[in-house]
Amino acid sequence: MDKMRKTSTEESLNFIRQSLKSEEMDHLEGTHFEESWPHVFVTLGASGDLAKKKIYPTLWWLFRDNLLPKTTTFFGYARTNMTVKQLREKCHQYMNVKPDQEERYEEFWRLNHYVSGMYDSQKGFEVLNEELKKHEKGYKNTNRLFYLALPPSVFENVTVHIRNVCMGESGWTRVIIEKPFGRDAITSQQLSDHLASLFTEEQIYRIDHYLGKEMVQNLMTLRFGNRIFNPTWNRENVASVQITFKEPFGTQGRGGYFDEFGIIRDVMQNHLLQILSLVAMEKPASCHPDDIRDEKVKVLKCMKPLELENVVLGQYVGNPEASDPEARLGYLDDPTVPAGSNTPTYAMAVLKINNERWDGVPFILRCGKALNERKAEVRIQYQDVPGDIFDGKAKRNELVIRVQPGEALYIKMMTKSPGITFDMEETELDLTYGHRYKDLKLPDAYERLILDVFCGSQMHFVRSDELSEAWRIFTPLLHRIENEKIQPIPYTYGSRGPKEADKMARTNNFVYSGSYKWIKP
């Protein structure tokens, strides 16, 4: 195991592949793929922001590290009429190419092709299919992946054309879909029904990149691979759970897009709720993807729809004293945001899980833009020590799982201060990945997830019934905010958010003392 920690991502995966017998590999999700068959990866929306900033860089990194099947070819499809050379120029600044990788980089782009066509016409997809067939000629089996890096408005047309024209004649076809998966329960169900009429659930990969984060994936091992944690993971020991996502910047001129969705749809209903389900679920029967997703769905079914009384909504305003010009501007100062918009840029919600393990424990979800720091973490706060003999000096224990930046896992605990006096102080048992695993490169979330699609593992993708339950919980709140035009509370750019949120956290058994100082290793 120590050897694997020191190897690169490529060496780690090769170690797994080579050390498994072929008959064992057939029973392991996400550890292998068929090397000898052609694989075609098609990026629909290849000229867009998501493709150039995330999809193409990810494909290059996977190709660079020899993690993809040797037979993989890449196709881009979009309305824009351009060449592969022009596509390469658009993507280049995001590809992170080192001087000694130039030859490999040229090889990657030689495997790329581009087809221009409309999304609402079948003709372009017929041309695409003919191009795909040219690269599959002579093979008995071929596999196709389609990544929909597209706005939701064209999902239905594009998926119909894929089904009618572009399905592989042999081998498998898989479709990757980006959020948002609808705007509410009704539109999400319509999309799910539409996809179900075209593809099987095994062919659909609803991607939530937060499920590819190292520390999110570590939750399973942390909970069910350690005797020390699982016995305390219940209402008798846990006072509250806080799941936080904070960004230190505003909409950065993209407020028009953000205003269509708001912070709840953008972050809370998907990323944070997915993390909550992993924190709270019961032990699955196995590590098989459907066993894990079954338990996540059970947790969501134990939660009532969110009420406005259990939510704090905020919208950032400019800080006139800030040195950064952007920080002087509020959300409504963004010219792309509709005048008088009540779209929240901050939200805190308190959810309860009505089951034997978690009855009465508040799960506090908190997310926002233009806050004081960049941070995503899970903070499990334990109950106060009963029978206190230290005159209230002991602070609560906390287990903190930091997702970003700088992956870490640490436990806050009380210890005697060094020296003659019998004082006590807060300290930590600390596993900071950058310190413990200095020479290990952690893969990007998209790298993990796209590789999972090649391998056929749906463990870290959202199933249709998960999605349905998530929207059931949030839809009534979202409709009420919109129909009653609920006004968010103003908070200053660069602050911790509305003070009302801190008050709500306190009333839900989360104690913030402010006395703890984390010392970087």
Coordinates of C-alpha atoms in Angstrom, one line a residue:
M1 CA 0.0 0.0 0.0
D2 CA 2.9 2.4 0.8
K3 CA 4.2 1.7 -2.7
M4 CA 0.9 2.7 -4.2
R5 CA 0.8 6.0 -2.3
K6 CA 4.1 7.1 -3.9
T7 CA 3.1 6.1 -7.5
S8 CA 1.4 8.4 -10.0
T9 CA -2.2 8.0 -11.0
E10 CA -1.2 5.9 -14.0
E11 CA 1.0 3.5 -12.0
S12 CA -1.7 3.1 -9.4
L13 CA -4.3 2.1 -11.9
N14 CA -1.9 -0.2 -13.8
F15 CA -0.9 -1.8 -10.5
I16 CA -4.6 -2.6 -9.9
R17 CA -5.1 -4.0 -13.4
Q18 CA -2.0 -6.2 -13.4
S19 CA -2.5 -7.6 -9.9
L20 CA -6.1 -8.8 -10.6
K21 CA -6.8 -12.1 -12.2
S22 CA -9.0 -11.8 -15.2
E23 CA -11.9 -13.8 -13.6
E24 CA -11.7 -11.5 -10.5
M25 CA -11.9 -8.3 -12.7
D26 CA -15.3 -9.4 -14.1
H27 CA -16.8 -8.8 -10.6
L28 CA -15.1 -5.4 -10.0
E29 CA -16.9 -2.2 -11.1
G30 CA -14.7 0.6 -12.5
T31 CA -11.3 -1.2 -12.6
H32 CA -11.1 -2.3 -16.2
F33 CA -12.4 -1.9 -19.8
E34 CA -12.1 -3.8 -23.0
E35 CA -8.7 -2.7 -24.5
S36 CA -9.1 -4.4 -27.9
W37 CA -12.4 -2.7 -29.0
P38 CA -12.5 0.8 -30.5
H39 CA -13.9 3.5 -28.2
V40 CA -15.2 6.7 -29.6
F41 CA -15.7 9.7 -27.2
V42 CA -18.1 12.3 -28.6
T43 CA -18.3 15.8 -27.0
L44 CA -21.6 17.4 -28.0
G45 CA -21.2 21.2 -27.5
A46 CA -17.5 21.0 -28.3
S47 CA -17.2 24.8 -28.9
G48 CA -18.6 25.7 -25.5
D49 CA -17.1 26.8 -22.2
L50 CA -17.5 23.5 -20.4
A51 CA -15.9 21.6 -23.2
K52 CA -12.8 23.8 -23.5
K53 CA -12.3 24.3 -19.8
K54 CA -13.1 20.8 -18.5
I55 CA -13.9 18.1 -21.0
Y56 CA -11.0 18.4 -23.4
P57 CA -8.4 19.0 -20.7
T58 CA -9.7 16.0 -18.8
L59 CA -9.5 13.8 -22.0
W60 CA -6.0 15.0 -22.6
W61 CA -4.9 14.2 -19.0
L62 CA -6.4 10.7 -19.2
F63 CA -4.7 10.1 -22.6
R64 CA -1.4 11.6 -21.4
D65 CA -1.3 9.2 -18.4
N66 CA -2.3 6.1 -20.5
L67 CA -5.5 5.6 -18.6
L68 CA -7.8 5.3 -21.6
P69 CA -8.2 2.3 -23.9
K70 CA -5.4 2.5 -26.6
T71 CA -8.1 2.4 -29.3
T72 CA -9.9 5.6 -28.2
T73 CA -10.8 8.3 -30.8
F74 CA -12.2 11.7 -30.0
F75 CA -15.0 13.6 -31.8
G76 CA -16.3 17.1 -31.3
Y77 CA -19.8 18.2 -32.5
A78 CA -21.2 21.7 -32.3
R79 CA -23.1 24.3 -34.4
T80 CA -19.9 26.4 -34.8
N81 CA -18.2 25.8 -38.1
M82 CA -14.5 25.3 -37.2
T83 CA -11.5 23.0 -37.6
V84 CA -9.7 20.8 -35.1
K85 CA -6.9 23.3 -35.2
Q86 CA -9.2 26.1 -34.1
L87 CA -10.7 23.9 -31.4
R88 CA -7.2 23.1 -30.2
E89 CA -6.4 26.9 -29.9
K90 CA -9.5 27.5 -27.9
C91 CA -8.7 24.7 -25.4
H92 CA -4.9 25.1 -25.2
Q93 CA -4.7 27.5 -22.2
Y94 CA -6.6 25.0 -20.0
M95 CA -4.6 21.9 -21.0
N96 CA -1.6 22.3 -18.7
V97 CA 0.9 20.9 -21.2
K98 CA 4.5 20.5 -19.9
P99 CA 7.5 20.9 -22.3
D100 CA 8.4 17.2 -22.2
Q101 CA 4.8 16.3 -23.1
E102 CA 4.7 18.0 -26.5
E103 CA 5.0 14.9 -28.6
R104 CA 2.3 13.1 -26.6
Y105 CA 0.1 16.3 -27.0
E106 CA 0.5 16.2 -30.8
E107 CA -0.5 12.6 -30.7
F108 CA -3.7 13.4 -28.7
W109 CA -4.8 16.0 -31.2
R110 CA -4.1 13.7 -34.2
L111 CA -6.8 11.5 -32.7
N112 CA -9.3 14.3 -32.6
H113 CA -12.0 15.1 -35.2
Y114 CA -14.7 17.7 -35.5
V115 CA -18.1 17.7 -37.2
S116 CA -20.3 20.8 -37.4
G117 CA -24.1 20.4 -37.3
M118 CA -27.3 21.6 -35.8
Y119 CA -28.8 20.2 -32.6
D120 CA -32.4 20.2 -33.8
S121 CA -31.8 18.5 -37.2
Q122 CA -31.1 14.9 -37.7
K123 CA -28.9 15.6 -40.8
G124 CA -25.9 16.7 -38.8
F125 CA -26.1 13.5 -36.7
E126 CA -26.2 11.4 -39.8
V127 CA -23.0 13.0 -40.9
L128 CA -21.5 12.4 -37.5
N129 CA -22.5 8.8 -37.5
E130 CA -20.9 8.2 -40.9
E131 CA -17.7 9.7 -39.6
L132 CA -17.8 7.4 -36.5
K133 CA -18.3 4.4 -38.7
K134 CA -15.2 5.2 -40.7
H135 CA -13.1 4.9 -37.5
E136 CA -14.9 1.7 -36.4
K137 CA -14.6 -0.1 -39.8
G138 CA -13.2 -3.6 -39.6
Y139 CA -14.1 -4.2 -35.9
K140 CA -16.7 -6.6 -34.7
N141 CA -17.5 -4.6 -31.5
T142 CA -17.3 -0.9 -30.9
N143 CA -18.2 1.3 -27.9
R144 CA -19.5 4.9 -28.0
L145 CA -19.7 7.6 -25.3
F146 CA -21.6 10.8 -25.8
Y147 CA -21.0 13.7 -23.4
L148 CA -23.8 16.3 -23.5
A149 CA -21.9 19.5 -22.7
L150 CA -25.0 21.4 -23.7
P151 CA -27.7 23.7 -22.4
P152 CA -30.8 21.8 -21.1
S153 CA -33.0 23.4 -23.8
V154 CA -31.5 21.0 -26.4
F155 CA -31.2 17.8 -24.4
E156 CA -34.4 16.3 -25.8
N157 CA -33.6 16.9 -29.5
V158 CA -30.0 15.7 -29.1
T159 CA -30.9 12.5 -27.2
V160 CA -33.6 11.6 -29.8
H161 CA -31.0 12.0 -32.6
I162 CA -28.4 9.9 -30.8
R163 CA -31.0 7.2 -30.3
N164 CA -32.3 7.3 -33.9
V165 CA -29.0 7.7 -35.7
C166 CA -25.9 7.3 -33.6
M167 CA -26.2 4.2 -31.5
G168 CA -23.4 1.7 -31.8
E169 CA -24.3 -1.3 -33.9
S170 CA -22.4 -3.6 -31.5
G171 CA -20.7 -3.1 -28.2
W172 CA -22.2 -0.4 -25.8
T173 CA -23.4 3.2 -26.0
R174 CA -23.3 5.4 -22.9
V175 CA -24.6 9.0 -22.5
I176 CA -23.2 11.5 -20.0
I177 CA -25.6 14.3 -18.9
E178 CA -24.5 17.4 -17.1
K179 CA -26.7 19.2 -14.5
P180 CA -29.1 20.9 -14.2
F181 CA -31.4 17.9 -14.4
G182 CA -34.5 20.0 -14.6
R183 CA -35.6 23.0 -12.5
D184 CA -38.1 21.3 -10.2
A185 CA -39.8 17.9 -9.6
I186 CA -42.0 18.2 -12.7
T187 CA -39.4 19.2 -15.2
S188 CA -36.9 16.7 -13.8
Q189 CA -39.4 13.9 -14.1
Q190 CA -40.2 14.9 -17.7
L191 CA -36.5 14.7 -18.5
S192 CA -36.1 11.4 -16.7
D193 CA -39.2 10.0 -18.5
H194 CA -37.8 11.2 -21.8
L195 CA -34.4 9.6 -21.3
A196 CA -36.0 6.4 -20.1
S197 CA -37.9 6.2 -23.3
L198 CA -34.6 6.2 -25.3
F199 CA -32.0 4.5 -23.1
T200 CA -31.8 2.0 -20.2
E201 CA -30.7 3.3 -16.8
E202 CA -27.4 1.5 -17.3
Q203 CA -26.7 3.7 -20.4
I204 CA -27.4 7.0 -18.6
Y205 CA -24.6 8.7 -16.5
R206 CA -25.9 11.8 -14.7
I207 CA -22.7 13.5 -13.7
D208 CA -22.3 15.5 -10.5
H209 CA -18.6 16.4 -10.4
Y210 CA -18.6 16.6 -6.5
L211 CA -19.1 12.8 -6.4
G212 CA -15.6 12.6 -8.0
K213 CA -13.9 14.6 -5.3
E214 CA -11.3 12.6 -3.3
M215 CA -12.7 13.3 0.2
V216 CA -16.3 12.7 -0.9
Q217 CA -15.3 9.3 -2.2
N218 CA -13.4 8.8 1.0
L219 CA -16.6 9.0 3.1
M220 CA -17.4 5.3 2.4
T221 CA -14.0 4.1 3.6
L222 CA -14.0 6.4 6.6
R223 CA -17.4 5.3 7.8
F224 CA -17.4 1.6 7.1
G225 CA -13.7 0.7 7.1
N226 CA -13.0 2.1 10.6
R227 CA -14.3 0.7 13.9
I228 CA -13.4 3.9 15.7
F229 CA -16.0 6.1 13.9
N230 CA -19.1 4.0 13.0
P231 CA -20.2 3.3 16.6
T232 CA -20.5 7.0 17.3
W233 CA -22.2 7.9 14.0
N234 CA -25.7 8.3 15.5
R235 CA -28.1 10.6 17.4
E236 CA -26.7 9.6 20.8
N237 CA -23.3 11.0 20.0
V238 CA -23.7 13.6 17.2
A239 CA -25.1 17.0 18.0
S240 CA -25.3 18.4 14.5
V241 CA -23.8 18.0 11.0
Q242 CA -22.8 21.0 8.9
I243 CA -22.0 20.7 5.2
T244 CA -20.5 23.9 3.8
F245 CA -19.7 25.2 0.3
K246 CA -18.2 28.7 0.1
E247 CA -16.8 30.8 -2.8
P248 CA -14.9 34.1 -2.3
F249 CA -16.1 35.5 -5.6
G250 CA -19.4 36.7 -7.1
T251 CA -21.0 35.9 -10.5
Q252 CA -18.1 37.5 -12.4
G253 CA -20.2 38.8 -15.2
R254 CA -22.2 35.5 -15.6
G255 CA -25.0 36.6 -13.4
G256 CA -27.6 36.1 -16.2
Y257 CA -26.9 32.4 -16.3
F258 CA -26.7 32.1 -12.5
D259 CA -30.0 34.0 -12.1
E260 CA -31.9 31.2 -14.0
F261 CA -31.0 28.8 -11.2
G262 CA -29.8 30.4 -8.0
I263 CA -27.6 29.0 -5.3
I264 CA -30.1 26.3 -4.2
R265 CA -30.4 24.7 -7.6
D266 CA -26.7 25.3 -8.4
V267 CA -25.1 23.8 -5.3
M268 CA -27.5 22.7 -2.5
Q269 CA -30.0 20.5 -4.2
N270 CA -27.3 18.4 -5.9
H271 CA -23.7 18.7 -4.5
L272 CA -24.6 19.2 -0.8
L273 CA -27.5 16.8 -0.7
Q274 CA -25.4 14.1 -2.4
I275 CA -22.8 14.5 0.4
L276 CA -25.5 14.5 3.0
S277 CA -26.8 11.1 1.7
L278 CA -23.3 9.6 1.9
V279 CA -22.7 10.9 5.4
A280 CA -26.1 9.6 6.7
M281 CA -26.7 6.4 4.8
E282 CA -26.7 2.9 6.4
K283 CA -24.0 0.4 5.5
P284 CA -24.7 -1.0 2.0
A285 CA -24.9 -4.8 1.4
S286 CA -21.7 -4.5 -0.8
C287 CA -19.7 -1.9 -2.7
H288 CA -21.7 -2.6 -5.8
P289 CA -23.0 0.8 -7.2
D290 CA -26.7 -0.1 -6.9
D291 CA -26.3 -1.3 -3.3
I292 CA -24.7 2.1 -2.4
R293 CA -27.3 4.1 -4.3
D294 CA -30.2 2.1 -2.7
E295 CA -29.0 3.2 0.7
K296 CA -28.7 6.9 -0.4
V297 CA -32.3 6.8 -1.7
K298 CA -33.5 5.4 1.6
V299 CA -32.0 8.3 3.5
L300 CA -33.6 10.8 1.2
K301 CA -37.0 9.1 1.6
C302 CA -36.8 9.8 5.3
M303 CA -36.7 13.5 4.8
K304 CA -39.7 15.8 4.6
P305 CA -39.9 18.6 2.0
L306 CA -37.9 21.7 3.2
E307 CA -39.9 24.5 4.8
L308 CA -39.1 28.2 4.4
E309 CA -39.0 28.6 8.2
N310 CA -35.9 26.3 8.2
V311 CA -34.0 28.4 5.6
V312 CA -32.0 31.6 5.5
L313 CA -31.6 33.2 2.1
G314 CA -29.1 35.9 1.3
Q315 CA -27.9 38.1 -1.7
Y316 CA -24.6 39.8 -1.7
V317 CA -24.2 43.6 -1.9
G318 CA -21.0 45.5 -2.7
N319 CA -18.4 46.4 -0.1
P320 CA -17.5 50.1 -0.8
E321 CA -14.3 49.8 1.3
A322 CA -12.9 46.8 -0.6
S323 CA -9.6 47.2 -2.6
D324 CA -10.8 44.8 -5.2
P325 CA -13.1 46.5 -7.7
E326 CA -15.2 43.4 -8.1
A327 CA -15.9 43.3 -4.4
R328 CA -17.4 46.8 -4.5
L329 CA -20.1 45.5 -6.8
G330 CA -23.2 43.7 -5.5
Y331 CA -25.2 40.9 -7.3
L332 CA -27.7 43.4 -8.7
D333 CA -24.8 45.6 -10.1
D334 CA -24.0 42.8 -12.6
P335 CA -25.5 44.1 -15.9
T336 CA -26.5 40.6 -16.9
V337 CA -28.7 40.1 -13.8
P338 CA -32.4 41.2 -14.2
A339 CA -33.3 44.4 -12.2
G340 CA -34.7 43.7 -8.8
S341 CA -33.9 40.0 -8.9
N342 CA -34.7 38.1 -5.7
T343 CA -32.4 35.1 -6.6
P344 CA -30.5 34.0 -3.6
T345 CA -26.7 33.9 -3.8
Y346 CA -26.5 32.4 -0.3
A347 CA -28.6 29.8 1.4
M348 CA -28.6 27.9 4.7
A349 CA -31.1 25.1 5.2
V350 CA -31.7 22.8 8.1
L351 CA -32.9 19.2 7.2
K352 CA -33.9 16.4 9.5
I353 CA -33.8 12.7 8.8
N354 CA -36.7 10.8 10.3
N355 CA -35.1 7.4 11.1
E356 CA -33.7 5.6 14.1
R357 CA -30.1 6.6 13.6
W358 CA -30.6 10.3 13.0
D359 CA -33.9 11.3 14.6
G360 CA -33.6 14.9 15.9
V361 CA -30.1 15.6 14.5
P362 CA -29.9 18.8 12.4
F363 CA -28.2 18.5 9.1
I364 CA -27.2 22.1 8.2
L365 CA -26.5 22.8 4.5
R366 CA -24.7 26.1 3.9
C367 CA -23.6 27.5 0.5
G368 CA -22.9 30.9 -0.9
K369 CA -21.0 33.2 -3.3
A370 CA -18.9 36.3 -2.5
L371 CA -18.0 35.0 1.0
N372 CA -14.9 35.3 3.1
E373 CA -13.1 32.2 1.8
R374 CA -13.1 29.3 -0.5
K375 CA -14.0 26.1 1.3
A376 CA -16.0 22.9 1.0
E377 CA -16.2 20.7 4.1
V378 CA -18.3 18.3 6.2
R379 CA -18.2 19.1 9.9
I380 CA -19.6 16.5 12.3
Q381 CA -20.0 18.1 15.7
Y382 CA -20.3 15.7 18.7
Q383 CA -22.4 16.2 21.8
D384 CA -21.0 17.9 24.9
V385 CA -19.2 15.6 27.4
P386 CA -21.7 14.6 30.1
G387 CA -20.7 15.2 33.7
D388 CA -18.4 18.1 33.0
I389 CA -15.6 18.4 35.5
F390 CA -13.7 21.1 33.7
D391 CA -15.9 24.1 34.5
G392 CA -17.1 24.4 30.9
K393 CA -13.6 24.8 29.4
A394 CA -13.9 21.7 27.2
K395 CA -15.0 22.4 23.7
R396 CA -17.0 20.0 21.5
N397 CA -15.1 17.3 19.5
E398 CA -15.5 17.6 15.7
L399 CA -14.7 15.4 12.8
V400 CA -13.9 17.6 9.8
I401 CA -13.6 16.3 6.3
R402 CA -12.3 19.1 4.1
V403 CA -13.1 18.5 0.4
Q404 CA -11.4 21.7 -0.9
P405 CA -9.0 23.4 -1.0
G406 CA -6.3 21.1 0.3
E407 CA -7.9 17.7 1.0
A408 CA -7.8 16.9 4.8
L409 CA -9.3 14.9 7.5
Y410 CA -8.9 16.0 11.1
I411 CA -10.5 15.5 14.5
K412 CA -10.7 18.4 16.9
M413 CA -10.1 17.3 20.5
M414 CA -9.2 18.6 23.9
T415 CA -5.7 18.0 25.5
K416 CA -3.8 19.3 28.4
S417 CA -1.6 22.3 27.5
P418 CA 2.1 21.4 27.8
G419 CA 3.7 22.8 31.0
I420 CA 3.3 22.9 34.7
T421 CA -0.2 24.3 34.8
F422 CA -3.3 22.1 34.4
D423 CA -4.8 24.1 31.5
M424 CA -6.5 22.6 28.5
E425 CA -6.5 23.5 24.8
E426 CA -8.0 22.4 21.5
T427 CA -5.8 20.5 19.1
E428 CA -6.2 18.0 16.3
L429 CA -5.4 14.6 15.0
D430 CA -4.6 15.6 11.5
L431 CA -4.4 13.9 8.1
T432 CA -3.7 16.6 5.6
Y433 CA -3.2 14.9 2.2
G434 CA -0.6 17.5 1.0
H435 CA 1.5 16.6 4.0
R436 CA 0.9 12.8 4.3
Y437 CA 1.0 12.1 0.6
K438 CA 3.5 14.6 -0.7
D439 CA 4.4 12.9 -3.9
L440 CA 1.0 11.7 -5.0
K441 CA -1.0 13.6 -7.7
L442 CA -4.7 13.4 -6.9
P443 CA -6.8 13.1 -10.1
D444 CA -9.3 15.8 -11.0
A445 CA -12.9 14.9 -10.3
Y446 CA -13.8 14.8 -14.0
E447 CA -10.9 12.5 -14.6
R448 CA -12.3 10.0 -12.1
L449 CA -15.8 10.2 -13.4
I450 CA -15.1 10.0 -17.1
L451 CA -12.8 7.0 -16.5
D452 CA -15.7 5.5 -14.5
V453 CA -17.9 5.8 -17.6
F454 CA -15.3 4.0 -19.8
C455 CA -15.2 1.3 -17.1
G456 CA -19.0 1.1 -16.7
S457 CA -19.1 2.0 -13.0
Q458 CA -22.2 4.1 -12.0
M459 CA -21.2 4.2 -8.3
H460 CA -20.5 8.0 -8.4
F461 CA -23.4 9.0 -10.7
V462 CA -26.9 10.0 -9.9
R463 CA -29.7 7.5 -10.4
S464 CA -33.2 8.6 -11.5
D465 CA -34.9 7.7 -8.2
E466 CA -32.2 9.7 -6.2
L467 CA -32.9 12.7 -8.4
S468 CA -36.7 12.3 -7.9
E469 CA -36.3 12.3 -4.1
A470 CA -33.9 15.3 -4.1
W471 CA -36.4 17.4 -6.1
R472 CA -39.3 16.3 -3.9
I473 CA -37.4 17.8 -0.9
F474 CA -36.6 21.1 -2.6
T475 CA -39.4 21.8 -5.1
P476 CA -42.0 23.3 -2.6
L477 CA -39.4 25.7 -1.2
L478 CA -38.2 26.8 -4.7
H479 CA -41.8 27.4 -5.8
R480 CA -42.6 29.4 -2.7
I481 CA -39.5 31.6 -3.2
E482 CA -40.5 32.3 -6.8
N483 CA -44.3 32.6 -6.4
E484 CA -44.2 34.8 -3.2
K485 CA -41.1 36.7 -4.4
I486 CA -39.3 36.1 -1.0
Q487 CA -36.6 38.7 -0.6
P488 CA -33.2 37.5 0.4
I489 CA -31.2 39.2 3.2
P490 CA -28.4 41.5 2.0
Y491 CA -24.9 40.5 3.1
T492 CA -21.6 42.3 2.4
Y493 CA -19.2 40.9 -0.3
G494 CA -16.4 39.1 1.6
S495 CA -18.3 38.5 4.8
R496 CA -19.4 35.2 6.4
G497 CA -22.9 35.7 5.0
P498 CA -26.1 36.9 6.8
K499 CA -25.9 37.0 10.6
E500 CA -29.3 35.3 10.7
A501 CA -27.6 32.2 9.4
D502 CA -25.3 32.0 12.4
K503 CA -28.3 32.4 14.7
M504 CA -30.1 29.6 12.9
A505 CA -27.1 27.3 13.3
R506 CA -26.9 28.0 17.0
T507 CA -30.6 27.2 17.5
N508 CA -30.0 23.9 15.7
N509 CA -27.3 22.7 18.2
F510 CA -24.2 23.8 16.2
V511 CA -21.8 25.6 18.5
Y512 CA -19.1 27.9 17.1
S513 CA -16.6 29.0 19.8
G514 CA -14.1 30.8 17.5
S515 CA -11.2 29.7 19.8
Y516 CA -9.7 27.0 17.7
K517 CA -6.8 27.8 15.4
W518 CA -5.7 25.2 12.9
I519 CA -1.9 25.1 12.4
K520 CA -0.8 24.0 8.9
P521 CA 1.6 21.0 9.2

